[in-house]
JSON list of C-alpha atoms in Angstrom, two decimals:
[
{"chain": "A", "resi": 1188, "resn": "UNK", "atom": "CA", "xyz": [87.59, 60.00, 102.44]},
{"chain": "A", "resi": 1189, "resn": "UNK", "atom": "CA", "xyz": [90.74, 61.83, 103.18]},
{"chain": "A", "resi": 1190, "resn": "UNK", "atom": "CA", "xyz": [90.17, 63.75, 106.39]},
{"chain": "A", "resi": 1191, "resn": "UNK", "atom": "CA", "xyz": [92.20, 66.83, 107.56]},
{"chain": "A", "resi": 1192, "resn": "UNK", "atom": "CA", "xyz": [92.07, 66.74, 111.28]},
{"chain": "A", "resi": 1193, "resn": "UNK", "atom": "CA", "xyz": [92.79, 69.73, 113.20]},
{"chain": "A", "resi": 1194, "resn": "UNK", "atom": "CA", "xyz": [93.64, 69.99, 116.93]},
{"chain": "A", "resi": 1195, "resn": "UNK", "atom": "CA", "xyz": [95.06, 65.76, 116.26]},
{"chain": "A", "resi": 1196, "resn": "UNK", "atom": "CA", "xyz": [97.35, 65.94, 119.82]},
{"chain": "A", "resi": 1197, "resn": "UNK", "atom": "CA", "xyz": [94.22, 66.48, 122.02]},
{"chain": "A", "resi": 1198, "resn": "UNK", "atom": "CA", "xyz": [92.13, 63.96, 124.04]},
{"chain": "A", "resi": 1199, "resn": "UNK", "atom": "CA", "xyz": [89.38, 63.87, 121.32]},
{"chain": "A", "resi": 1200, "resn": "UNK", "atom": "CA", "xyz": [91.89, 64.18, 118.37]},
{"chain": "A", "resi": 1201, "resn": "UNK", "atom": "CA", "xyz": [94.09, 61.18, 119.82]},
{"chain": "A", "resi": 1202, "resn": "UNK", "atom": "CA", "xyz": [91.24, 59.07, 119.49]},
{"chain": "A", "resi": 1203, "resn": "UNK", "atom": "CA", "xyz": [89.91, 60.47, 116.71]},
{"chain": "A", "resi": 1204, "resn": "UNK", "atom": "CA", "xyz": [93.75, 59.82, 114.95]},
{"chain": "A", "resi": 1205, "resn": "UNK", "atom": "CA", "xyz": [93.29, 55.68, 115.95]},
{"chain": "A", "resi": 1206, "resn": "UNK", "atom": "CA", "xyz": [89.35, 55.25, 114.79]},
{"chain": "A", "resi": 1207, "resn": "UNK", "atom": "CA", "xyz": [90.88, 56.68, 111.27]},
{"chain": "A", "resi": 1208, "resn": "UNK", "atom": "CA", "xyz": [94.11, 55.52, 111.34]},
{"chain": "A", "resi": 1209, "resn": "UNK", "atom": "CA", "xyz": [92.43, 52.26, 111.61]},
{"chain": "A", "resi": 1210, "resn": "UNK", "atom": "CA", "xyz": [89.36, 52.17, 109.25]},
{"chain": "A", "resi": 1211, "resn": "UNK", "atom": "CA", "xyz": [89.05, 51.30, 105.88]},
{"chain": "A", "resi": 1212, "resn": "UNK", "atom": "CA", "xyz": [86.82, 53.46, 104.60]},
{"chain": "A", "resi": 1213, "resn": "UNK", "atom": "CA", "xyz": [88.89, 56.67, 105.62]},
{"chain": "A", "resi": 1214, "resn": "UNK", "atom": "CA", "xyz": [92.72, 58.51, 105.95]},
{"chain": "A", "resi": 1215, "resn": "UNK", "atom": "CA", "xyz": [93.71, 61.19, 108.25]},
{"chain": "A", "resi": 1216, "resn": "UNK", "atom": "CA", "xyz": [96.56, 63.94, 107.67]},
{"chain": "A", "resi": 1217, "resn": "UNK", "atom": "CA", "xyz": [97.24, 65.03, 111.27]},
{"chain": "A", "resi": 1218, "resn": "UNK", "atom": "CA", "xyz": [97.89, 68.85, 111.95]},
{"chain": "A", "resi": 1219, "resn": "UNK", "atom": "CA", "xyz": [100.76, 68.95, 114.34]},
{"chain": "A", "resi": 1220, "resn": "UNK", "atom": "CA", "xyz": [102.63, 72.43, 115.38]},
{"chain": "A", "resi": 1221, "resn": "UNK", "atom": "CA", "xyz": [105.57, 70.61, 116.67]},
{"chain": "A", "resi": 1222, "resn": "UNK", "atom": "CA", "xyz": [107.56, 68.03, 114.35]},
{"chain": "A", "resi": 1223, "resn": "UNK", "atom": "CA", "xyz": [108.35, 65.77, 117.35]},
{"chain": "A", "resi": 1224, "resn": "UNK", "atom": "CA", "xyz": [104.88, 65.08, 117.56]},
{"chain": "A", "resi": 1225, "resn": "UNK", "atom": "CA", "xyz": [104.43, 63.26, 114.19]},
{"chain": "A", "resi": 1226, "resn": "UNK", "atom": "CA", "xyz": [106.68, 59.70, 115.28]},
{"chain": "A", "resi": 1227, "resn": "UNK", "atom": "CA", "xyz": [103.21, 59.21, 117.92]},
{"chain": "A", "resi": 1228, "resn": "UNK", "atom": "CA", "xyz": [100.32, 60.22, 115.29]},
{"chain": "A", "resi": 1229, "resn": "UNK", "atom": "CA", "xyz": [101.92, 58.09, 112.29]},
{"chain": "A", "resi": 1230, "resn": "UNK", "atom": "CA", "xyz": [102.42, 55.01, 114.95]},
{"chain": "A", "resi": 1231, "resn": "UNK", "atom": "CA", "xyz": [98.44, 55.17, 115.22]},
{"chain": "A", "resi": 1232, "resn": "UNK", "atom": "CA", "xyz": [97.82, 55.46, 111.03]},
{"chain": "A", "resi": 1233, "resn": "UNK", "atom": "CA", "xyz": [98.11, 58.93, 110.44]},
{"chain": "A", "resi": 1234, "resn": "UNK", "atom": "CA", "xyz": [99.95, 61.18, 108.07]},
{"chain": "A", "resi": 1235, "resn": "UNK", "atom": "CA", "xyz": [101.32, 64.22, 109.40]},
{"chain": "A", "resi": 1236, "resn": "UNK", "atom": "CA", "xyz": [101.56, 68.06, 108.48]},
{"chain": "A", "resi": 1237, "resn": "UNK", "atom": "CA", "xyz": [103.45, 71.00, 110.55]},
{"chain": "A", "resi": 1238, "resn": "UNK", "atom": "CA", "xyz": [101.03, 74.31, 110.77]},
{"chain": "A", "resi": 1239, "resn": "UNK", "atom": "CA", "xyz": [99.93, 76.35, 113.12]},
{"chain": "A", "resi": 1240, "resn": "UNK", "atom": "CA", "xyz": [96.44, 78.06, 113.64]},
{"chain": "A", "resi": 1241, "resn": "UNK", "atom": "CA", "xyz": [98.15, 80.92, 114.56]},
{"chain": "A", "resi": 1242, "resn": "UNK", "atom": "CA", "xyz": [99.81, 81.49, 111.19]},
{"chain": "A", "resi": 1243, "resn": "UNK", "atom": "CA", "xyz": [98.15, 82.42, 107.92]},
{"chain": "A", "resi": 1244, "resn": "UNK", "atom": "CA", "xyz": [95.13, 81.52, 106.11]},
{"chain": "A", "resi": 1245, "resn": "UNK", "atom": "CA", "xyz": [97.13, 80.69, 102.59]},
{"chain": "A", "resi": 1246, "resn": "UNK", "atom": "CA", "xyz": [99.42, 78.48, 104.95]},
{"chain": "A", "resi": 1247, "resn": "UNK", "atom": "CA", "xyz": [96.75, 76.63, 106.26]},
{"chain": "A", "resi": 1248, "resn": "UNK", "atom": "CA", "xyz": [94.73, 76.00, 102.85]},
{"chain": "A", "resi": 1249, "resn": "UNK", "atom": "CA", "xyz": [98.25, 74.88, 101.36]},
{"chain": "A", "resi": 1250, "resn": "UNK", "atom": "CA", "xyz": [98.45, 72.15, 104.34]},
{"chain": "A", "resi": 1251, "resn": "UNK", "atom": "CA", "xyz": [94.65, 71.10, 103.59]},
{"chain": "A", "resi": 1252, "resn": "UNK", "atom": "CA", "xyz": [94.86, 71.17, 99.89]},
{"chain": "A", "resi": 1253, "resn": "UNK", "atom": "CA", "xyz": [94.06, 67.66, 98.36]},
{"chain": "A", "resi": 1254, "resn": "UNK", "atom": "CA", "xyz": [91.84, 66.18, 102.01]},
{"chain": "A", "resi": 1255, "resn": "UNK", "atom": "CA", "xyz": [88.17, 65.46, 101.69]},
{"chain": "A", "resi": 1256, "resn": "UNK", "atom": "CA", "xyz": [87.16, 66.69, 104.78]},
{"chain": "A", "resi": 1257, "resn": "UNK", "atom": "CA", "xyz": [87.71, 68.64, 107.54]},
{"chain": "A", "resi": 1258, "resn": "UNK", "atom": "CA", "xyz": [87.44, 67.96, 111.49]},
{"chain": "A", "resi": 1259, "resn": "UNK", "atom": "CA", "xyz": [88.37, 70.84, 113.86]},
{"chain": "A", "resi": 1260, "resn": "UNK", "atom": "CA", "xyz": [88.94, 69.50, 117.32]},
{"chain": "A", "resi": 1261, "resn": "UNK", "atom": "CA", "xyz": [91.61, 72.26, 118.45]},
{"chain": "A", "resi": 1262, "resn": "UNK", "atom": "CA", "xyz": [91.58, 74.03, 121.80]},
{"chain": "A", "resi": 1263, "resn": "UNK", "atom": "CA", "xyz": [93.94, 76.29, 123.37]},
{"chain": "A", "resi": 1264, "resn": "UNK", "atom": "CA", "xyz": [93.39, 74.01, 126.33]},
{"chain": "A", "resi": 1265, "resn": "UNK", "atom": "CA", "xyz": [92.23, 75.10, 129.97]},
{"chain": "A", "resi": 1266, "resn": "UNK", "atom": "CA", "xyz": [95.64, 76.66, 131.39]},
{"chain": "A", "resi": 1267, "resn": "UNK", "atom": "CA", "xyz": [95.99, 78.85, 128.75]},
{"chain": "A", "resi": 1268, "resn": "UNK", "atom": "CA", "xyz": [94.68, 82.65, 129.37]},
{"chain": "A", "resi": 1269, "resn": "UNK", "atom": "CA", "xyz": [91.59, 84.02, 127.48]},
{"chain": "A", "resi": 1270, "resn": "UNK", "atom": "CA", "xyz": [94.36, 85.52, 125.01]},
{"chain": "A", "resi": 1271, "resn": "UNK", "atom": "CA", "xyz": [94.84, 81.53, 123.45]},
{"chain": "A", "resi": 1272, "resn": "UNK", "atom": "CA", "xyz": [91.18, 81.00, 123.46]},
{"chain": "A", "resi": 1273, "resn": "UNK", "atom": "CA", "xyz": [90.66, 83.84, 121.18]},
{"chain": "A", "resi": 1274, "resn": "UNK", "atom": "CA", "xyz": [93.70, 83.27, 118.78]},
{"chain": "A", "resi": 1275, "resn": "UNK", "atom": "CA", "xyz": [93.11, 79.58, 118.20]},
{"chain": "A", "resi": 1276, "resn": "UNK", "atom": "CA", "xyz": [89.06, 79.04, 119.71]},
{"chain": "A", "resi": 1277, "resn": "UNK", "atom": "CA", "xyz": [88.07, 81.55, 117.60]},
{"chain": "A", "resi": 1278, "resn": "UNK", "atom": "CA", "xyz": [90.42, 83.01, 114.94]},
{"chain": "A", "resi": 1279, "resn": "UNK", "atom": "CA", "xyz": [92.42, 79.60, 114.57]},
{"chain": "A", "resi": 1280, "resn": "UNK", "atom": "CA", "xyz": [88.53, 78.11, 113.43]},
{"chain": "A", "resi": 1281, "resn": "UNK", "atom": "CA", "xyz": [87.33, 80.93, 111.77]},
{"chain": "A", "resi": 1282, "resn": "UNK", "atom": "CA", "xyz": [90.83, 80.81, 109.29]},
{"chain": "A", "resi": 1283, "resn": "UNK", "atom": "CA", "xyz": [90.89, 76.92, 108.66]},
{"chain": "A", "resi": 1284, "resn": "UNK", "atom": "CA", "xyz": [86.71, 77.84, 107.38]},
{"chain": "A", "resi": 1285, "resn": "UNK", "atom": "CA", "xyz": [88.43, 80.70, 105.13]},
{"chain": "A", "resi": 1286, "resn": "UNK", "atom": "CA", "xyz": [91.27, 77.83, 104.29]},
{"chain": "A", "resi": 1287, "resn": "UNK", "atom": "CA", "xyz": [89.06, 74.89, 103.29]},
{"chain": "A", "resi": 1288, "resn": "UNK", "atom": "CA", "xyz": [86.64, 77.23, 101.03]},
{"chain": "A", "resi": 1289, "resn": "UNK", "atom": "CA", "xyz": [89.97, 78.61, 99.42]},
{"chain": "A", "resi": 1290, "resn": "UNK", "atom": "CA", "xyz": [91.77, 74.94, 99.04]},
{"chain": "A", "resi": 1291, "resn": "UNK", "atom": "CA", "xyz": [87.91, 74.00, 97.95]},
{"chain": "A", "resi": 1292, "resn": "UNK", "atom": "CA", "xyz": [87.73, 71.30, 100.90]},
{"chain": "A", "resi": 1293, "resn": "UNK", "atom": "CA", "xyz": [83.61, 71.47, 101.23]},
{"chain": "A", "resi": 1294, "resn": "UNK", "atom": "CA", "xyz": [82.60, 68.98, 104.43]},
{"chain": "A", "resi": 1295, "resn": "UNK", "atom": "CA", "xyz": [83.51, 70.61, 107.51]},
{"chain": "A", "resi": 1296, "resn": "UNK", "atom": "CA", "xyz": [83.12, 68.88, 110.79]},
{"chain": "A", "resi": 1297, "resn": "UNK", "atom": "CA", "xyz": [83.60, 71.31, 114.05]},
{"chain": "A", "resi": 1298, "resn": "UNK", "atom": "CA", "xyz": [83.72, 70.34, 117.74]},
{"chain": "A", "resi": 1299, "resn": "UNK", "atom": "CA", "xyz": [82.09, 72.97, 119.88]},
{"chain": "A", "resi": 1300, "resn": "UNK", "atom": "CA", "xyz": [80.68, 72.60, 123.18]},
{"chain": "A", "resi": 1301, "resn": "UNK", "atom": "CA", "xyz": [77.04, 72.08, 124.62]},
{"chain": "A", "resi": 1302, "resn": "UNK", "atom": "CA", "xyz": [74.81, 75.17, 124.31]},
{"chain": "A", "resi": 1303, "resn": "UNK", "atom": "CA", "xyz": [77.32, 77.24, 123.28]},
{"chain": "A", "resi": 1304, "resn": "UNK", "atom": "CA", "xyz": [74.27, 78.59, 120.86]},
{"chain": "A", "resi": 1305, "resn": "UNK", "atom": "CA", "xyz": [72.71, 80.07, 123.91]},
{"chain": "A", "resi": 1306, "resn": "UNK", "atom": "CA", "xyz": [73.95, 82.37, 125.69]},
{"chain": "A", "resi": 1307, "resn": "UNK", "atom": "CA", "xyz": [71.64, 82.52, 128.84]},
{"chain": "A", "resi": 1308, "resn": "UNK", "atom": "CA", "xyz": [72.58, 78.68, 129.20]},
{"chain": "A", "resi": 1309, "resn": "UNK", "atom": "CA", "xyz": [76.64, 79.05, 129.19]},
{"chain": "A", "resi": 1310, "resn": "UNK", "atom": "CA", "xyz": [79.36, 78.41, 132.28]},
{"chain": "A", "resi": 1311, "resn": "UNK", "atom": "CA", "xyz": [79.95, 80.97, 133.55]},
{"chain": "A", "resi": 1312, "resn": "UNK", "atom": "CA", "xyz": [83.27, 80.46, 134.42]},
{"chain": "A", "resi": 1313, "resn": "UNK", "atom": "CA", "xyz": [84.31, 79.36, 131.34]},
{"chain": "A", "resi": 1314, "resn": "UNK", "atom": "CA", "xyz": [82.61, 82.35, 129.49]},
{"chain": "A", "resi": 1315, "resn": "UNK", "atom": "CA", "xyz": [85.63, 83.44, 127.06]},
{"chain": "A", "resi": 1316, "resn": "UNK", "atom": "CA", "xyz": [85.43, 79.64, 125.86]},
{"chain": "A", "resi": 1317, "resn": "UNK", "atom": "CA", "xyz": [81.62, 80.02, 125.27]},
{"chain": "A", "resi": 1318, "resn": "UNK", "atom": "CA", "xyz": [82.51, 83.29, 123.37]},
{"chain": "A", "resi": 1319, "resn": "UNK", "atom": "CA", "xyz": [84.47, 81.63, 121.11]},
{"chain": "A", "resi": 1320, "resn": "UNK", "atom": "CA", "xyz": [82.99, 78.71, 120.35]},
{"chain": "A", "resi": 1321, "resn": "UNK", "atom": "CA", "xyz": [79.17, 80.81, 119.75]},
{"chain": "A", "resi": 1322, "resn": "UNK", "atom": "CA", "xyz": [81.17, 83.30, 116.99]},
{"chain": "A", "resi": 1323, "resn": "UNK", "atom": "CA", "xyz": [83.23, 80.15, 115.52]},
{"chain": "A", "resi": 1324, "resn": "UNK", "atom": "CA", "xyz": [80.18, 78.43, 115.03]},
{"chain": "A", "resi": 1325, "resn": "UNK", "atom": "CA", "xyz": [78.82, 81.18, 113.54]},
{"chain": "A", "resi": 1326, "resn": "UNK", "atom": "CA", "xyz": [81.06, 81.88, 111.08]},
{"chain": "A", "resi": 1327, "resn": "UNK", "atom": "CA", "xyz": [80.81, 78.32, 109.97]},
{"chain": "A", "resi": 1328, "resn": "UNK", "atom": "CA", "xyz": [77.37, 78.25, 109.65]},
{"chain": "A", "resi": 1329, "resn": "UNK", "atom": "CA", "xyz": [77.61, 81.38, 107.11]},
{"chain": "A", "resi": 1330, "resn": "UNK", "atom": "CA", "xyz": [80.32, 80.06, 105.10]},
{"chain": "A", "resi": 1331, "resn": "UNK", "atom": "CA", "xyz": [79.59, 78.14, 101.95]},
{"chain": "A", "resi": 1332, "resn": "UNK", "atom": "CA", "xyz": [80.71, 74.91, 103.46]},
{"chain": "A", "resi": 1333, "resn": "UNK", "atom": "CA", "xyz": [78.73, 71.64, 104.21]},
{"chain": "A", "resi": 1334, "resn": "UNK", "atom": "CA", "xyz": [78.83, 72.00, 108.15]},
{"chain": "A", "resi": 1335, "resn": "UNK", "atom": "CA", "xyz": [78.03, 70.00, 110.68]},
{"chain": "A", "resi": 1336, "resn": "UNK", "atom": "CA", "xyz": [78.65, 71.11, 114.54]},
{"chain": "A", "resi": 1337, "resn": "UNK", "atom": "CA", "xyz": [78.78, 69.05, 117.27]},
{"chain": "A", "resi": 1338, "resn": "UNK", "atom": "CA", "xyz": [78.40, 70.51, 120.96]},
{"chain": "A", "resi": 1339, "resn": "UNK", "atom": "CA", "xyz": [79.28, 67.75, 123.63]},
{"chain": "A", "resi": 1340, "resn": "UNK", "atom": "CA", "xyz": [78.88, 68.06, 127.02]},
{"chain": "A", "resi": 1341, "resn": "UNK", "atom": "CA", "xyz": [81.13, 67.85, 130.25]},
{"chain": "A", "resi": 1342, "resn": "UNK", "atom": "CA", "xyz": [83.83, 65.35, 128.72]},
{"chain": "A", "resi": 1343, "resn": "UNK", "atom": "CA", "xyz": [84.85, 62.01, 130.68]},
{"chain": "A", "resi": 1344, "resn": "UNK", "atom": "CA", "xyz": [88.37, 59.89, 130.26]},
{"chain": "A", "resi": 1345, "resn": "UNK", "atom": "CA", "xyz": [86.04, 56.89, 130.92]},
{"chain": "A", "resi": 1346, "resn": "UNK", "atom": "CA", "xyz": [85.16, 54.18, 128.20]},
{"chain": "A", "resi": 1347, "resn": "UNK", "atom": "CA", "xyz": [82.68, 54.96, 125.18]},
{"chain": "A", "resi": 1348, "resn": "UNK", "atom": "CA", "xyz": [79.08, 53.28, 125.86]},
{"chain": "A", "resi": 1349, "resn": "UNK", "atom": "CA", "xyz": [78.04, 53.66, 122.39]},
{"chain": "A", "resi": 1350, "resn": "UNK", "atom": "CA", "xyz": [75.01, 54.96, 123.62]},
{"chain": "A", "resi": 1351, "resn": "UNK", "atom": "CA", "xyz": [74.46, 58.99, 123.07]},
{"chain": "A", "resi": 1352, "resn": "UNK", "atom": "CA", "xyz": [71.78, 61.69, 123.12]},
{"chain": "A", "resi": 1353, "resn": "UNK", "atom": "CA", "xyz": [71.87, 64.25, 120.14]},
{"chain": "A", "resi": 1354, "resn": "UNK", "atom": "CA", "xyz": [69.45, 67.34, 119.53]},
{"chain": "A", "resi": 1355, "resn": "UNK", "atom": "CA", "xyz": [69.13, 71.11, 119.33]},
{"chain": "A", "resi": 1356, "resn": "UNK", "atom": "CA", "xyz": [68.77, 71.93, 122.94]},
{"chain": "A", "resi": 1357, "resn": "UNK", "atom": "CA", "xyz": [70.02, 69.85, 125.95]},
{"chain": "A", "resi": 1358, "resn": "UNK", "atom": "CA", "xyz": [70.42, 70.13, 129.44]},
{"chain": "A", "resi": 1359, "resn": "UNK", "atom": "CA", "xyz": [74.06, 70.44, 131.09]},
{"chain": "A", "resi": 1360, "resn": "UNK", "atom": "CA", "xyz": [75.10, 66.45, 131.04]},
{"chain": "A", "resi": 1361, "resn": "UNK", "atom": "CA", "xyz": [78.60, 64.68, 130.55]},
{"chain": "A", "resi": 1362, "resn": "UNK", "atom": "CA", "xyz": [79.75, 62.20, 127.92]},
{"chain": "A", "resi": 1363, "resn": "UNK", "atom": "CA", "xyz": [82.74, 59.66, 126.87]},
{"chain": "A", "resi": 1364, "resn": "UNK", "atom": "CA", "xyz": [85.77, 61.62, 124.81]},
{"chain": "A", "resi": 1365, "resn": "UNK", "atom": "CA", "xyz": [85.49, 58.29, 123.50]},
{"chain": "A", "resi": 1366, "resn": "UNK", "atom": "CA", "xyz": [81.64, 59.01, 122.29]},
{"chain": "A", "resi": 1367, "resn": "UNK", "atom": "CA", "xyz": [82.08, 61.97, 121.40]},
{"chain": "A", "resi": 1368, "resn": "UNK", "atom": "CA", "xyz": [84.69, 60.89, 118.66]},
{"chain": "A", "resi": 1369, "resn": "UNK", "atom": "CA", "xyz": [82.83, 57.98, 117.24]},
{"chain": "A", "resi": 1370, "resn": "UNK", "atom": "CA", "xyz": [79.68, 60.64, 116.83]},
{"chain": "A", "resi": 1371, "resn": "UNK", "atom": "CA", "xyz": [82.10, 62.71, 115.12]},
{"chain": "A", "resi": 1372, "resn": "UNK", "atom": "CA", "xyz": [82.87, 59.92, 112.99]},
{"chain": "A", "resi": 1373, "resn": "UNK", "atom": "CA", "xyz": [79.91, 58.85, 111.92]},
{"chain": "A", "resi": 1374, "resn": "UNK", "atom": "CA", "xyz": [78.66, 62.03, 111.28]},
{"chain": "A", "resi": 1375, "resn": "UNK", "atom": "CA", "xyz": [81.17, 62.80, 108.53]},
{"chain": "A", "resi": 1376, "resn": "UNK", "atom": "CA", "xyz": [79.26, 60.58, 105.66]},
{"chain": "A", "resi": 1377, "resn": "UNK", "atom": "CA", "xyz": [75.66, 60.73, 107.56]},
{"chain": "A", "resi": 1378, "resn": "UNK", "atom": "CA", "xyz": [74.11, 63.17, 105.32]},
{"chain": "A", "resi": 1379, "resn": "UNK", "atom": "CA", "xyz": [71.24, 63.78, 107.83]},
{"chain": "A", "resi": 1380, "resn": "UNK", "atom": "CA", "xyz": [73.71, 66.09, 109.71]},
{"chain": "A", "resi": 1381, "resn": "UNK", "atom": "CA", "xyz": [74.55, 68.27, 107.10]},
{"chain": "A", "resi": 1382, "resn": "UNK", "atom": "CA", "xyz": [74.31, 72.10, 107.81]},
{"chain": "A", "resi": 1383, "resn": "UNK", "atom": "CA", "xyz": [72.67, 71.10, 110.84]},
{"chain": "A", "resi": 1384, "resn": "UNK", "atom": "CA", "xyz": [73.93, 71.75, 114.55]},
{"chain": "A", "resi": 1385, "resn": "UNK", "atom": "CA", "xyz": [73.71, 69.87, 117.83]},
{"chain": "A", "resi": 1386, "resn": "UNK", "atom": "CA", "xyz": [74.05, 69.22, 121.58]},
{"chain": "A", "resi": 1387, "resn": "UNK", "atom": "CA", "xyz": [75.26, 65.29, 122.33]},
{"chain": "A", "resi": 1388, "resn": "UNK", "atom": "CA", "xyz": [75.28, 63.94, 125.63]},
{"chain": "A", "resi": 1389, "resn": "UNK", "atom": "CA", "xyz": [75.02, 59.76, 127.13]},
{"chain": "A", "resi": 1390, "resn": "UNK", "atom": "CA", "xyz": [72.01, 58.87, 126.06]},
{"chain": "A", "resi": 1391, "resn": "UNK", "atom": "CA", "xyz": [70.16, 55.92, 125.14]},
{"chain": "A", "resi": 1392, "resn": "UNK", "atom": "CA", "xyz": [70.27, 55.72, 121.48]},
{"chain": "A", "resi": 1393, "resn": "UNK", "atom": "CA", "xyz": [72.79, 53.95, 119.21]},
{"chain": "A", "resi": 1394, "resn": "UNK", "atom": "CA", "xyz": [74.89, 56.83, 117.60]},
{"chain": "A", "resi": 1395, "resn": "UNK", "atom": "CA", "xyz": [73.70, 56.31, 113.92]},
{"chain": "A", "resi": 1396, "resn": "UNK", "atom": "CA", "xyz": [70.16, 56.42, 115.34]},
{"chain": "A", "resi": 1397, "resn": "UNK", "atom": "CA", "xyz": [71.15, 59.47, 117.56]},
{"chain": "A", "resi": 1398, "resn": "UNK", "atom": "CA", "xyz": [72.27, 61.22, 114.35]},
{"chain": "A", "resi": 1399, "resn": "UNK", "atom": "CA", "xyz": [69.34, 59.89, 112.10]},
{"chain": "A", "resi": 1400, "resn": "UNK", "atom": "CA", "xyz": [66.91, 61.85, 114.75]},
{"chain": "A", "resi": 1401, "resn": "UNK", "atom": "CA", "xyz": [68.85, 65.08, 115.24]}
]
């Protein structure tokens, strides 16, 4: 499967760029905005393409044309103002949905954040975030695209235990970046996510059971 990864230079796209990069069942075209980022990403397996979430939908379905799949793991990151969150969070997801039914990529793969479906349950600091993440999900869950959204809790730099929690409604809990990318992973081909939605947290199932029981 040729996978179009979006949002390849953060902490979950890095590792998401060497777990493709390195399998054999799967390629990755990295989405970089800056050029000088590419020599990094192609060291690790992937191919690289220059566009920006910020530009225009026709310029993002010409950079996805030809992939398999789609993974959106983008963020405008946390020291960027409520502005970024908005233009990228939001809008940046909501155009690559309107690029991959355009460039007729079908299997779309977001990464959202936990109980960002419910609004009485979201951080309040962090509310803008929430916002964006509820209507992104949203309008991916109303396109014509084979979705699946996954909402991970507090993230960790700390090794992956292989061992995760996954359903509709969790309680606030952390997980491995590490984790969270493998889920993503395996959730690509496991057709018992598709057009579904859910929490993940540590847990104590193997991720392909995890995702069986969601």
């Amino acid at each position: 499967m040729k996978v179009f990864l979006v949002g390849a230079n953060g902490q979950i796209g890095r590792k998401l760029v060497e777990l493709l990069g390195s399998s054999s069942e799967h390629s990755v075209r990295a989405m970089i905005r800056n050029p000088e980022q590419a020599n990094e990403l192609e060291k690790l397996g992937a191919e690289t393409v220059v566009a920006n979430l910020e530009g225009s939908v026709s310029e993002l379905a010409e950079a996805v044309k030809g992939s398999d799949a789609i993974i959106f793991s983008a963020g405008s990151g946390g020291s960027t103002g409520s502005d970024k969150t908005l233009l990228v969070d939001l809008d940046g997801a909501a155009k690559m949905v309107e690029a991959a039914e355009q460039a007729g990529v079908d299997r779309f793969v977001m990464v959202s954040a936990l109980q960002a479906h419910n609004r009485e349950n979201w951080n309040e600091k962090l509310r803008p975030y929430y916002v964006a993440k509820h209507y992104a999900d949203k309008i991916l869950e109303s396109s014509s695209l084979n979705y699946t959204i996954v909402r991970p809790g507090g993230l960790l730099n700390e090794p992956g235990t292989g061992k995760v929690e996954a359903s509709e409604n969790l309680g606030r809990a952390s997980i491995p970046r590490e984790d969270v990318a493998q889920t993503v992973l395996a959730a690509l081909t496991e057709e018992h996510t598709f057009k579904r939605s859910f929490d993940l947290i540590s847990g104590d199932q193997t991720i392909q059971e995890a995702l069986k029981n969601v």
